[in-house]
Short mmCIF file of C-alpha atoms in Angstrom, two decimals:
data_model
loop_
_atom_site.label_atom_id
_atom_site.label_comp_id
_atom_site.label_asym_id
_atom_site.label_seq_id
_atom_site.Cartn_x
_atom_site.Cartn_y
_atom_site.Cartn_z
CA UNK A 1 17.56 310.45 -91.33
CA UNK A 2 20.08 309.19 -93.78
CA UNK A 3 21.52 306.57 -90.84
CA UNK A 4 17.81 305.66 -90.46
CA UNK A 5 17.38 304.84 -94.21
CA UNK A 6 20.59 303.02 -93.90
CA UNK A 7 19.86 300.96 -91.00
CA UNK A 8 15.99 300.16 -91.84
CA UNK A 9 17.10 299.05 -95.64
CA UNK A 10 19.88 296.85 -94.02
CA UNK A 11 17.40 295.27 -91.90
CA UNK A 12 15.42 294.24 -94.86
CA UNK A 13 18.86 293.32 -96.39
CA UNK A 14 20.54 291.17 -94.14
CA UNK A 15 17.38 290.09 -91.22
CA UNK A 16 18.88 289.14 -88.01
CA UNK A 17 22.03 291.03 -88.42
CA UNK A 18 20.76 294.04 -86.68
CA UNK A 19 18.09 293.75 -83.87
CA UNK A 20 17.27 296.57 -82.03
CA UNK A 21 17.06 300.07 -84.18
CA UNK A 22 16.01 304.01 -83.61
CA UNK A 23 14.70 304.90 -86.76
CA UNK A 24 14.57 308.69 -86.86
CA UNK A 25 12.79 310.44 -90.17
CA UNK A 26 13.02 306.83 -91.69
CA UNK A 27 11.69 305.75 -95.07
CA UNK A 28 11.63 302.85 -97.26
CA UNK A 29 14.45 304.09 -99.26
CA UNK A 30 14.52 300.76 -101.03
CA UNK A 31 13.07 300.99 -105.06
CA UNK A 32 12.23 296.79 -104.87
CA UNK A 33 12.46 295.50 -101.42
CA UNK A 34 12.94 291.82 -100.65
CA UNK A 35 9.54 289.87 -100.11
CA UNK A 36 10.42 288.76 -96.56
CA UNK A 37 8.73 285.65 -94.93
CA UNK A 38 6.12 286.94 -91.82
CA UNK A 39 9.03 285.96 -89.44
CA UNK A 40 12.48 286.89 -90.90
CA UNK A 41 12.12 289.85 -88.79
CA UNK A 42 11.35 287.78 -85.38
CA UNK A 43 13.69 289.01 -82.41
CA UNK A 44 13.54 292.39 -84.65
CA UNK A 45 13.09 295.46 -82.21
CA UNK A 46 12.64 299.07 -83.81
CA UNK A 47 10.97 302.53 -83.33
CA UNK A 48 10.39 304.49 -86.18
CA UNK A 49 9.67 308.39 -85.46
CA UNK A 50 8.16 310.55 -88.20
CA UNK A 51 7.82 314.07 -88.03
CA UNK A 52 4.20 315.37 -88.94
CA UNK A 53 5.58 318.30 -90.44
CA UNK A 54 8.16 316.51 -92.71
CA UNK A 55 8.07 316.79 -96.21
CA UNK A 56 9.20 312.85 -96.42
CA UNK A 57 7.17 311.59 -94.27
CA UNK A 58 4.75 310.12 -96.80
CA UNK A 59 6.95 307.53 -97.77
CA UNK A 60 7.39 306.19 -93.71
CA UNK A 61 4.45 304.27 -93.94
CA UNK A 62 6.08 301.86 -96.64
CA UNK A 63 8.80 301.64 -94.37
CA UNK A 64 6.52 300.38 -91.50
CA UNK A 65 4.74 298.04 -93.35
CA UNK A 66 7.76 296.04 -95.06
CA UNK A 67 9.03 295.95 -91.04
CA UNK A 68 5.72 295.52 -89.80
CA UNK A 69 5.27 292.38 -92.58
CA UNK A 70 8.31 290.62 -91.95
CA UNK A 71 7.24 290.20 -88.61
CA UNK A 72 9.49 293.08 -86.70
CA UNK A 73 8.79 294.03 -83.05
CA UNK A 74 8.20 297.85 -84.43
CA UNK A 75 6.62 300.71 -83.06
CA UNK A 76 6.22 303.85 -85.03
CA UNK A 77 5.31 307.21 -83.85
CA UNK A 78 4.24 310.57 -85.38
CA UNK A 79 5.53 313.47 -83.71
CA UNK A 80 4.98 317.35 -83.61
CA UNK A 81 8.24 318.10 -85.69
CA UNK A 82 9.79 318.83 -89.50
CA UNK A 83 12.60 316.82 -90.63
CA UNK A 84 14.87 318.41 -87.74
CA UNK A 85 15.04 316.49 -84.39
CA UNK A 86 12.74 317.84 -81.71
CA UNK A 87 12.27 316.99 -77.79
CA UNK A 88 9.47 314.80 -78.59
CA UNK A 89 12.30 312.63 -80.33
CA UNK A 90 14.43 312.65 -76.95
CA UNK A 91 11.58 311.58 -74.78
CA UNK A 92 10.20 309.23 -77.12
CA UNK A 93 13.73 307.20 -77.88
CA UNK A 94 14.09 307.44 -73.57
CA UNK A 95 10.85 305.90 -73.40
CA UNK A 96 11.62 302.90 -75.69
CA UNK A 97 14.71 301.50 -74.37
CA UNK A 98 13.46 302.24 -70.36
#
């Protein structure tokens, strides 16, 4: 989760420096994010997977909508999971980059 909240505040940071993410247990870890134009995220390709069990969860959403916003390629998924990785996580990343 930690490299997730890395990697989807770097996006933000630094748009076009990293394209194509995995976001697992990702949240908007970022107190002010940047107000980013509707495409600085264009050519922006990321899947965000949320546990419905997770006590963090709640703050994904922000996270989706600052990617979602600056015009990111993004699909975000809730699975049948805690904080811990599941199966669901497996199949769902396979399924993405197939």
């Amino acid at each position: 989760s930690n490299g997730a909240n890395l990697l989807g505040a770097m996006v933000q940071l630094y748009p076009g420096l990293i394209r194509q993410a995995v976001l697992l247990r990702g949240i908007q870890v970022l107190e002010q994010p940047p107000a980013l134009a509707a495409d600085a995220l264009a050519g922006t390709r990321a899947l965000l997977l949320s546990g419905a069990r997770d006590p963090f969860a709640r703050m994904a959403p922000a996270l989706e909508q600052a990617l979602r916003q600056g015009g990111a390629d993004l699909q975000a998924e809730t699975l049948p999971a805690g904080h811990e990785l599941a199966a669901a996580d497996l199949a769902a990343v396979q399924a993405w980059l197939a």
